[in-house]
XYZ file of C-alpha atoms in Angstrom:
164
model
C 86.102 28.110 203.737
C 83.302 28.767 206.247
C 84.005 32.495 206.257
C 83.060 32.698 202.583
C 79.571 31.199 202.944
C 76.674 33.623 202.803
C 73.055 33.204 203.858
C 72.057 31.689 200.490
C 74.933 29.179 200.574
C 73.829 28.115 204.054
C 70.229 27.742 202.857
C 71.403 25.545 199.989
C 73.597 23.246 202.093
C 70.918 22.947 204.777
C 68.265 22.045 202.184
C 70.553 19.479 200.529
C 71.541 18.027 203.893
C 67.855 17.515 204.686
C 67.044 16.077 201.256
C 69.762 15.567 198.644
C 67.130 14.417 196.153
C 65.656 17.885 195.697
C 65.412 18.833 192.044
C 67.374 21.877 190.939
C 64.047 23.683 190.564
C 62.945 22.833 194.103
C 66.328 23.848 195.486
C 66.299 27.142 193.579
C 62.797 27.879 194.866
C 63.856 27.279 198.485
C 66.809 29.652 198.088
C 64.734 32.209 196.160
C 67.017 31.977 193.102
C 66.561 31.054 189.480
C 67.914 27.638 188.470
C 71.147 28.755 186.761
C 72.558 30.813 189.666
C 71.427 28.118 192.077
C 73.223 25.413 190.079
C 76.393 27.575 189.915
C 76.364 28.046 193.682
C 75.898 24.330 194.325
C 78.703 23.541 191.869
C 80.987 26.024 193.679
C 80.081 24.477 197.052
C 80.982 21.055 195.638
C 84.247 22.307 194.100
C 85.206 24.035 197.376
C 84.585 20.827 199.340
C 81.682 22.199 201.397
C 79.507 19.510 199.785
C 81.614 16.373 199.693
C 79.074 13.957 198.254
C 75.500 12.709 198.158
C 74.548 9.525 199.968
C 71.559 7.418 200.895
C 71.041 7.097 204.658
C 70.623 3.378 205.347
C 68.908 1.733 208.305
C 71.494 -0.619 209.819
C 68.851 -2.732 211.575
C 66.885 -3.230 208.356
C 70.122 -4.485 206.803
C 70.661 -6.984 209.631
C 73.195 -5.106 211.776
C 71.607 -5.321 215.225
C 74.754 -4.406 217.160
C 76.580 -1.096 217.179
C 79.747 -0.832 219.251
C 82.169 1.948 220.074
C 85.666 0.519 220.367
C 88.369 2.562 222.074
C 91.780 1.345 220.925
C 95.214 2.028 222.314
C 98.220 1.143 220.180
C 101.797 0.401 221.235
C 103.624 3.055 219.264
C 102.518 6.315 217.726
C 105.161 6.574 215.038
C 104.238 7.185 211.416
C 104.893 3.651 210.153
C 102.971 1.922 212.951
C 100.076 4.367 212.779
C 99.796 4.072 209.004
C 99.760 0.257 209.166
C 97.026 0.396 211.807
C 94.976 2.946 209.832
C 95.181 0.946 206.602
C 94.189 -2.287 208.359
C 91.192 -0.641 210.064
C 90.012 0.969 206.813
C 89.988 -2.493 205.213
C 87.390 -3.802 207.714
C 83.908 -3.168 206.275
C 82.185 -3.444 209.656
C 84.090 -0.360 210.863
C 81.746 2.403 209.747
C 83.506 5.341 211.445
C 87.136 5.699 212.478
C 88.722 8.602 214.322
C 92.068 9.423 215.865
C 91.261 10.915 219.262
C 92.857 12.712 222.189
C 92.838 11.290 225.686
C 94.020 7.997 227.136
C 93.128 6.038 223.979
C 94.432 6.625 220.480
C 91.509 5.707 218.224
C 87.719 5.386 218.265
C 86.078 2.861 215.954
C 82.343 2.630 215.398
C 81.567 -0.944 214.440
C 78.392 -2.716 213.329
C 77.719 -6.436 213.497
C 74.819 -8.803 212.933
C 74.673 -9.828 216.598
C 76.898 -10.302 219.662
C 78.352 -13.557 218.329
C 79.337 -11.830 215.086
C 80.865 -8.943 217.058
C 82.804 -11.346 219.276
C 84.157 -13.083 216.174
C 85.128 -9.738 214.612
C 86.846 -8.650 217.823
C 88.862 -11.862 218.145
C 89.696 -12.421 214.467
C 90.257 -8.847 213.295
C 90.253 -6.063 215.880
C 92.589 -7.680 218.417
C 94.911 -8.660 215.569
C 95.285 -5.158 214.143
C 98.916 -4.002 213.966
C 100.211 -2.591 217.244
C 97.008 -2.986 219.282
C 97.792 -2.754 222.974
C 94.175 -2.918 224.130
C 90.622 -2.446 222.937
C 87.641 -1.499 225.110
C 84.139 -2.009 223.750
C 81.066 0.024 224.620
C 77.780 -1.179 223.142
C 75.046 1.170 222.007
C 71.914 0.288 223.952
C 69.690 3.023 222.546
C 70.144 5.331 219.581
C 68.722 8.829 220.014
C 70.315 10.661 217.110
C 71.866 8.344 214.609
C 74.390 8.253 211.832
C 76.104 11.587 212.136
C 72.911 13.586 212.304
C 72.752 16.731 210.272
C 75.234 19.479 210.970
C 73.710 22.582 212.603
C 74.037 24.718 209.484
C 71.504 27.295 210.691
C 73.503 27.878 213.880
C 76.547 28.820 211.801
C 74.885 32.027 210.656
C 75.750 33.878 207.471
C 79.299 35.101 207.015
C 78.106 38.077 205.027
C 74.800 39.802 204.453
C 74.119 38.421 200.946
């Protein structure tokens, strides 16, 4: 898909990534287009999956989640049934805000938020350690956040695929 994005497409996705609340008029002005062609391009970017949704960026601390932890998990078996059971169980835990299968000595990385250390300890003992097939879990706590919540993607560094 990336190979089909031109300079205008990149301008549009970068502008929307910075502020998804731009009006269609404001967005068209930034891309130097009229509103109809701008809307068609955005619709195509949505249909092609380049834009996968629009979300509000929430402040976890303002919502009472003072702890962020990175949990490296190793599971006993990497067969399809065991992995699927683990994945479904993790996805059902609301405090897990990101979840990745990874390479290396561990199998999965979970990003978890909790109210405080007591709440995290409870979550670890009652849910994370009891996930299907867990062999071990290692927790690393975030002490300082420099660039949070999946900061913006470097759209400008991608460069245009064509000279449009």
